[in-house]
JSON list of C-alpha atoms in Angstrom, two decimals:
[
{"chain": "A", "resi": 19, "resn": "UNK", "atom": "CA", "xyz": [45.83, 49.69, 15.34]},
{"chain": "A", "resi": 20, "resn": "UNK", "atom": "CA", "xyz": [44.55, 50.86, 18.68]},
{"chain": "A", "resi": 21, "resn": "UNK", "atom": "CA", "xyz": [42.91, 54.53, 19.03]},
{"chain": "A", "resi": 22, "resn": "UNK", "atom": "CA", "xyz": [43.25, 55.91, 22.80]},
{"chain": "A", "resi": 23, "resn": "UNK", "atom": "CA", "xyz": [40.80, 58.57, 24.09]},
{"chain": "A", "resi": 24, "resn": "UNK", "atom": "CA", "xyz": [40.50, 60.11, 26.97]},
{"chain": "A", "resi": 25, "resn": "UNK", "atom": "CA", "xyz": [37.70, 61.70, 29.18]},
{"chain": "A", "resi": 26, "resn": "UNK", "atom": "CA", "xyz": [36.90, 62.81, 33.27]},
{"chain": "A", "resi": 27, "resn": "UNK", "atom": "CA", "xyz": [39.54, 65.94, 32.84]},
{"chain": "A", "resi": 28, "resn": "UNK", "atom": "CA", "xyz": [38.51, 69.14, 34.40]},
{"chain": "A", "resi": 29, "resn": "UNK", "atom": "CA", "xyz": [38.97, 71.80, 37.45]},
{"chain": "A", "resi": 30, "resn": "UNK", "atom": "CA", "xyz": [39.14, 70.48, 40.73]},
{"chain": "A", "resi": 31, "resn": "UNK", "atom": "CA", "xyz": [39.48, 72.09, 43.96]},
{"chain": "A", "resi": 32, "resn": "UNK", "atom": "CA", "xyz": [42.68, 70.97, 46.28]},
{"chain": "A", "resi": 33, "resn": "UNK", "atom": "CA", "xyz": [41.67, 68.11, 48.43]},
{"chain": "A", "resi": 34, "resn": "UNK", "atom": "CA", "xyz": [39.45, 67.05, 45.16]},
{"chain": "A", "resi": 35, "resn": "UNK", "atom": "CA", "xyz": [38.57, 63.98, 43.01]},
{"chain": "A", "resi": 36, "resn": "UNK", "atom": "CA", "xyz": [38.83, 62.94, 39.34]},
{"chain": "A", "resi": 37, "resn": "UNK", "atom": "CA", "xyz": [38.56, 59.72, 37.62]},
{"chain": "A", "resi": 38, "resn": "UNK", "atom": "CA", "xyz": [40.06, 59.69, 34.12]},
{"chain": "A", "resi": 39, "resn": "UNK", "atom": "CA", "xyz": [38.55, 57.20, 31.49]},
{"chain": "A", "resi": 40, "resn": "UNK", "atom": "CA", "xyz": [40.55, 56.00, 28.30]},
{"chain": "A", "resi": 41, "resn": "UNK", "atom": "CA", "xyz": [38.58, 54.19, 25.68]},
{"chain": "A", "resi": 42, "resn": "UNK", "atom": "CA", "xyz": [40.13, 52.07, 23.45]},
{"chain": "A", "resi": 43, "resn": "UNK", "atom": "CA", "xyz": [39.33, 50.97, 20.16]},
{"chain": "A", "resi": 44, "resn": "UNK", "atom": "CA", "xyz": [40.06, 47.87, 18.98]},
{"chain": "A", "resi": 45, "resn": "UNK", "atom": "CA", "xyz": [39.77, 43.79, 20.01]},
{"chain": "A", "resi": 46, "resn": "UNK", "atom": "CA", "xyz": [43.26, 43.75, 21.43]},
{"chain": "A", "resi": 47, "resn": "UNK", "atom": "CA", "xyz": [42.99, 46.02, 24.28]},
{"chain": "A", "resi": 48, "resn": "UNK", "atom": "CA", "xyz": [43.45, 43.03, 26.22]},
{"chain": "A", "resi": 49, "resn": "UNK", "atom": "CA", "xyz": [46.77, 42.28, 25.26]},
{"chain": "A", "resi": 50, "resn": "UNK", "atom": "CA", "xyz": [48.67, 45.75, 25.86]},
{"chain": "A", "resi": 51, "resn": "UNK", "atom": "CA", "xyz": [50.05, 47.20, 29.04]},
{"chain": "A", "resi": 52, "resn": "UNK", "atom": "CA", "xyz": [48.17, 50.28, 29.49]},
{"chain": "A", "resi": 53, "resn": "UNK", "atom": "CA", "xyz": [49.91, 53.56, 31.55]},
{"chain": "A", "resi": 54, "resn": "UNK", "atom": "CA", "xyz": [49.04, 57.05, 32.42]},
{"chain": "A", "resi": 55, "resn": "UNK", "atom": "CA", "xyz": [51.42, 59.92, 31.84]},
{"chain": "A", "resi": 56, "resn": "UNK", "atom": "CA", "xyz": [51.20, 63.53, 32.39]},
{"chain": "A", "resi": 57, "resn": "UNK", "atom": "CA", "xyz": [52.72, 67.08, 31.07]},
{"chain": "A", "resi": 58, "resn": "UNK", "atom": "CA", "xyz": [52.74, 70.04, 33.19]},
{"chain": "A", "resi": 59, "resn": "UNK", "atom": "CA", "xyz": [53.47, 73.50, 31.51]},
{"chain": "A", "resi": 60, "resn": "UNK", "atom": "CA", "xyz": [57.13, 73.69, 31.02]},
{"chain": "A", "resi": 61, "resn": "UNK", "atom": "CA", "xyz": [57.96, 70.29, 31.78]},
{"chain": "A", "resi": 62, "resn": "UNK", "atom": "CA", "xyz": [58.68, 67.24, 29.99]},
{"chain": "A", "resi": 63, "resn": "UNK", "atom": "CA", "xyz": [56.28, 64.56, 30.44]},
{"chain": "A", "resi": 64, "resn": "UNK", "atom": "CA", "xyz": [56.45, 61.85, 33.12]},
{"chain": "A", "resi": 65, "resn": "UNK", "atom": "CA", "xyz": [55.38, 58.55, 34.23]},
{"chain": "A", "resi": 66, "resn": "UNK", "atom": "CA", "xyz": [52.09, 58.27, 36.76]},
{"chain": "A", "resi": 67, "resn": "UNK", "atom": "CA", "xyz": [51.42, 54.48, 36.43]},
{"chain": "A", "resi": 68, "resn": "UNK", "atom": "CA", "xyz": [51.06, 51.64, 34.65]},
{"chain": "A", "resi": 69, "resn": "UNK", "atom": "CA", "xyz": [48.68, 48.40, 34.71]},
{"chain": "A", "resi": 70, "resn": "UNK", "atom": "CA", "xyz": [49.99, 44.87, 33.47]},
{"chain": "A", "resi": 71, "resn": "UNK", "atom": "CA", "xyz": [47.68, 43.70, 30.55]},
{"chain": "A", "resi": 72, "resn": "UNK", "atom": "CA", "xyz": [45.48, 41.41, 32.85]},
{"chain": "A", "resi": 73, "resn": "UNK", "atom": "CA", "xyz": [45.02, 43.83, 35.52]},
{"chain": "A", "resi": 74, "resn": "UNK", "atom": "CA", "xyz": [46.88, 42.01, 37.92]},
{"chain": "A", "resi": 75, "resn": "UNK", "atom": "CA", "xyz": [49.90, 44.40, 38.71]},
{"chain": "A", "resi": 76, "resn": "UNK", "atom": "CA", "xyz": [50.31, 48.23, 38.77]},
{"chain": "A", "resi": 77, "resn": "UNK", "atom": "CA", "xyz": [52.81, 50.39, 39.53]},
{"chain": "A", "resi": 78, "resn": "UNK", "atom": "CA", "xyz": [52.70, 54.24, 40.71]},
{"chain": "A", "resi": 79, "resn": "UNK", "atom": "CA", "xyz": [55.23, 56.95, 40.46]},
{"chain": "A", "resi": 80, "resn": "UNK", "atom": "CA", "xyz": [55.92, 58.25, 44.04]},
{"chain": "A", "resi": 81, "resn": "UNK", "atom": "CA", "xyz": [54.57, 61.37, 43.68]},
{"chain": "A", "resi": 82, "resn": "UNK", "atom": "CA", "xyz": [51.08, 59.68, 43.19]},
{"chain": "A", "resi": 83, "resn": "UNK", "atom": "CA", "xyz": [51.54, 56.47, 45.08]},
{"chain": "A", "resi": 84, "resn": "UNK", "atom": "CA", "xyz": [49.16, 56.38, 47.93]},
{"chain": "A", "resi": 85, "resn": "UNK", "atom": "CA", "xyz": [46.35, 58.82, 46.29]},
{"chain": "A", "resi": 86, "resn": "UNK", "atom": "CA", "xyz": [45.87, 57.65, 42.78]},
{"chain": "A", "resi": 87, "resn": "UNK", "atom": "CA", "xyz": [44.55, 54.07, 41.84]},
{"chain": "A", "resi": 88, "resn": "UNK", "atom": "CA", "xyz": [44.88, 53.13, 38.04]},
{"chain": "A", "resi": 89, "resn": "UNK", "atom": "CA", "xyz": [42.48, 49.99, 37.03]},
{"chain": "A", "resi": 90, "resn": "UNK", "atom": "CA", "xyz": [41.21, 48.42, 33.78]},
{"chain": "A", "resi": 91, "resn": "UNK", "atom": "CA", "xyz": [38.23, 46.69, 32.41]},
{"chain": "A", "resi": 92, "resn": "UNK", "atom": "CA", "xyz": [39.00, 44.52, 29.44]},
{"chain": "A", "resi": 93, "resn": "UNK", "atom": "CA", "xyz": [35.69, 43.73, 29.13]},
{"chain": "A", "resi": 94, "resn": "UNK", "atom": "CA", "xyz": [34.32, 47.62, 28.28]},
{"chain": "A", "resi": 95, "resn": "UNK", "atom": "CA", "xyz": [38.18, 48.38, 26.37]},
{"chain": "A", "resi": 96, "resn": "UNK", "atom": "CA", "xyz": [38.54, 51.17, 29.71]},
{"chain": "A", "resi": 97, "resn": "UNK", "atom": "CA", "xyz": [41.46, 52.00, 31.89]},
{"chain": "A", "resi": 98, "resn": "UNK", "atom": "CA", "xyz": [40.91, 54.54, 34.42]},
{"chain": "A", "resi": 99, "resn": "UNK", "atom": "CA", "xyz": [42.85, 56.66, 36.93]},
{"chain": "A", "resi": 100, "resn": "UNK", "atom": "CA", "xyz": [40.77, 57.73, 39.78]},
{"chain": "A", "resi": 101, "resn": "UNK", "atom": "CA", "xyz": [42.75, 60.54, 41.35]},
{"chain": "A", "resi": 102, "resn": "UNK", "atom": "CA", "xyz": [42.45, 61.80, 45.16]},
{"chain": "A", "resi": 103, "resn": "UNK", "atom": "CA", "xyz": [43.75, 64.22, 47.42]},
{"chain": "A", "resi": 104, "resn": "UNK", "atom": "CA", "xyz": [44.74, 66.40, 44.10]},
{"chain": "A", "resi": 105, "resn": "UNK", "atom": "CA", "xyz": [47.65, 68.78, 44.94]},
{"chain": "A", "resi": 106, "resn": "UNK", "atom": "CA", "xyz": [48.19, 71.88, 42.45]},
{"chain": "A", "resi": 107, "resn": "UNK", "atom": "CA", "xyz": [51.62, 70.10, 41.13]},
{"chain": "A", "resi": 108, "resn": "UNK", "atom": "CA", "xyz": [49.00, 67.80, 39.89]},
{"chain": "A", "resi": 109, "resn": "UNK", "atom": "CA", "xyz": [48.49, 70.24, 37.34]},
{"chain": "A", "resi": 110, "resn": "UNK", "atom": "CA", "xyz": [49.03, 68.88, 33.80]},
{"chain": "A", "resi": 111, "resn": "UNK", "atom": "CA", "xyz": [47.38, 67.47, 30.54]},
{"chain": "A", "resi": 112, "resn": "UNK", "atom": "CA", "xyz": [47.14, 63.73, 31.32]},
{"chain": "A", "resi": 113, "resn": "UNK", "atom": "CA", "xyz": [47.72, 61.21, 28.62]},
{"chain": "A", "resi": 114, "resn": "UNK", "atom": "CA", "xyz": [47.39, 57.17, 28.54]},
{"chain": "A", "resi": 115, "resn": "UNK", "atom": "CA", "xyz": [49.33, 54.68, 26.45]},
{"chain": "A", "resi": 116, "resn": "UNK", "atom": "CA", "xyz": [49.40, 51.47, 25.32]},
{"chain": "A", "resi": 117, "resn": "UNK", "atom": "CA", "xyz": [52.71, 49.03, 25.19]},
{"chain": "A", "resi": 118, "resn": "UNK", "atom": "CA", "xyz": [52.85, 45.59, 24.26]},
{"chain": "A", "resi": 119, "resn": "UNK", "atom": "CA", "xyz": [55.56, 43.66, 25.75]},
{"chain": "A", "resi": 120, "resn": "UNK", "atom": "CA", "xyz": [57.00, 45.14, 28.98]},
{"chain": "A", "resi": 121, "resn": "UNK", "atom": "CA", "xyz": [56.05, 47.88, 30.54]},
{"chain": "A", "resi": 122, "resn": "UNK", "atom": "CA", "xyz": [57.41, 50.82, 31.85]},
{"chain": "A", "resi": 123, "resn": "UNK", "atom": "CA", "xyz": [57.52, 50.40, 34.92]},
{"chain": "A", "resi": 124, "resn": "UNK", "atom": "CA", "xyz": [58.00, 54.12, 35.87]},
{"chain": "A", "resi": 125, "resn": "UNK", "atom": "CA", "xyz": [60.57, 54.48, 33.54]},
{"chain": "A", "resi": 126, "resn": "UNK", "atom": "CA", "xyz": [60.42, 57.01, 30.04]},
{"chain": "A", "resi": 127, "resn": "UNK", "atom": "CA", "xyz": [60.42, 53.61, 28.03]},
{"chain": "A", "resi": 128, "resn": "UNK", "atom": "CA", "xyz": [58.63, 54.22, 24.07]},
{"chain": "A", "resi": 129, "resn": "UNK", "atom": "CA", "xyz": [54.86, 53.47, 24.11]},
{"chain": "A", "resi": 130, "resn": "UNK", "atom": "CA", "xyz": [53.08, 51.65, 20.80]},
{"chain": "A", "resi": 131, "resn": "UNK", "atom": "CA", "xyz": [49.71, 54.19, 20.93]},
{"chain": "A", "resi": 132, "resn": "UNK", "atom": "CA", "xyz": [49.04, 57.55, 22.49]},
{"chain": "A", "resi": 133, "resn": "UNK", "atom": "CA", "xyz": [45.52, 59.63, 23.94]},
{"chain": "A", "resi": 134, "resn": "UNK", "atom": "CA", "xyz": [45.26, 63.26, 22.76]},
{"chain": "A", "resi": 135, "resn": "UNK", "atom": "CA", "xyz": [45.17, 64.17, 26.26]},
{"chain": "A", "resi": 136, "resn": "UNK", "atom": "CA", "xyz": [42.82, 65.45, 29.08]},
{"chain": "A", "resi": 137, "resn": "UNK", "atom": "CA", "xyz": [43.56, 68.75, 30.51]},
{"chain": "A", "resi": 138, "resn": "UNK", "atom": "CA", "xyz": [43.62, 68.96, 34.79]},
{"chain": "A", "resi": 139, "resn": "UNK", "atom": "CA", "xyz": [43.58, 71.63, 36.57]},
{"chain": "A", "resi": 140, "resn": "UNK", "atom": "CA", "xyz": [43.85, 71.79, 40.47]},
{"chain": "A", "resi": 141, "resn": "UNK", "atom": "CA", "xyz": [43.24, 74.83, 41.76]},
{"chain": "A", "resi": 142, "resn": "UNK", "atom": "CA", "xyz": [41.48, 76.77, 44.15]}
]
């Protein structure tokens, strides 16, 4: 069982920063994929990015690729998404997940665990 919670949310100005934090519980953090999703108002949620279990590989949706950086420290049970250049259509609750095996690789693909979320708001 792995518990997922998330932190760093908030109101940002357009041009802004935020770095998410996702704490897991748990000794086999190190093991699972870990991604970052998000839900605007309206919308169904989508794919942001996704780090292989080691830390080694990432991926990025386009929207984000170029201003958002997604890392992991096994060693603290963290990943993080450190978010710049915010745009308001970065507007959304933002989730992370955990997936053994595979990963998504941008893709809508089932996750194992889920965060309870962390509200962003870009705005000015």
């Amino acid at each position: 069982q792995v518990q997922l919670v998330e932190s760093g949310g908030g109101l940002v100005q357009p041009g802004g920063s935020l770095r998410l934090s996702c704490a897991a519980s748990g000794r086999t953090f190190s093991t699972y994929n870990m991604g970052w999703f998000r839900q605007a108002p309206g919308k169904e949620r989508e794919f942001v990015a996704d780090i292989s279990w080691s830390g080694g590989s990432t991926y990025y949706a386009d929207s984000v690729k170029g201003r958002f950086t997604i890392s992991r420290d096994n060693a603290k049970n963290t990943v993080y998404l450190q978010m710049n250049s915010l745009k308001p259509e970065d507007t959304a609750v933002y989730y992370c997940a955990a997936r053994h095996g595979s990963r998504w690789w941008g893709t809508k693909a089932s996750s194992d665990y889920w965060g309870q979320g962390t509200q962003v708001a870009v705005s000015s």
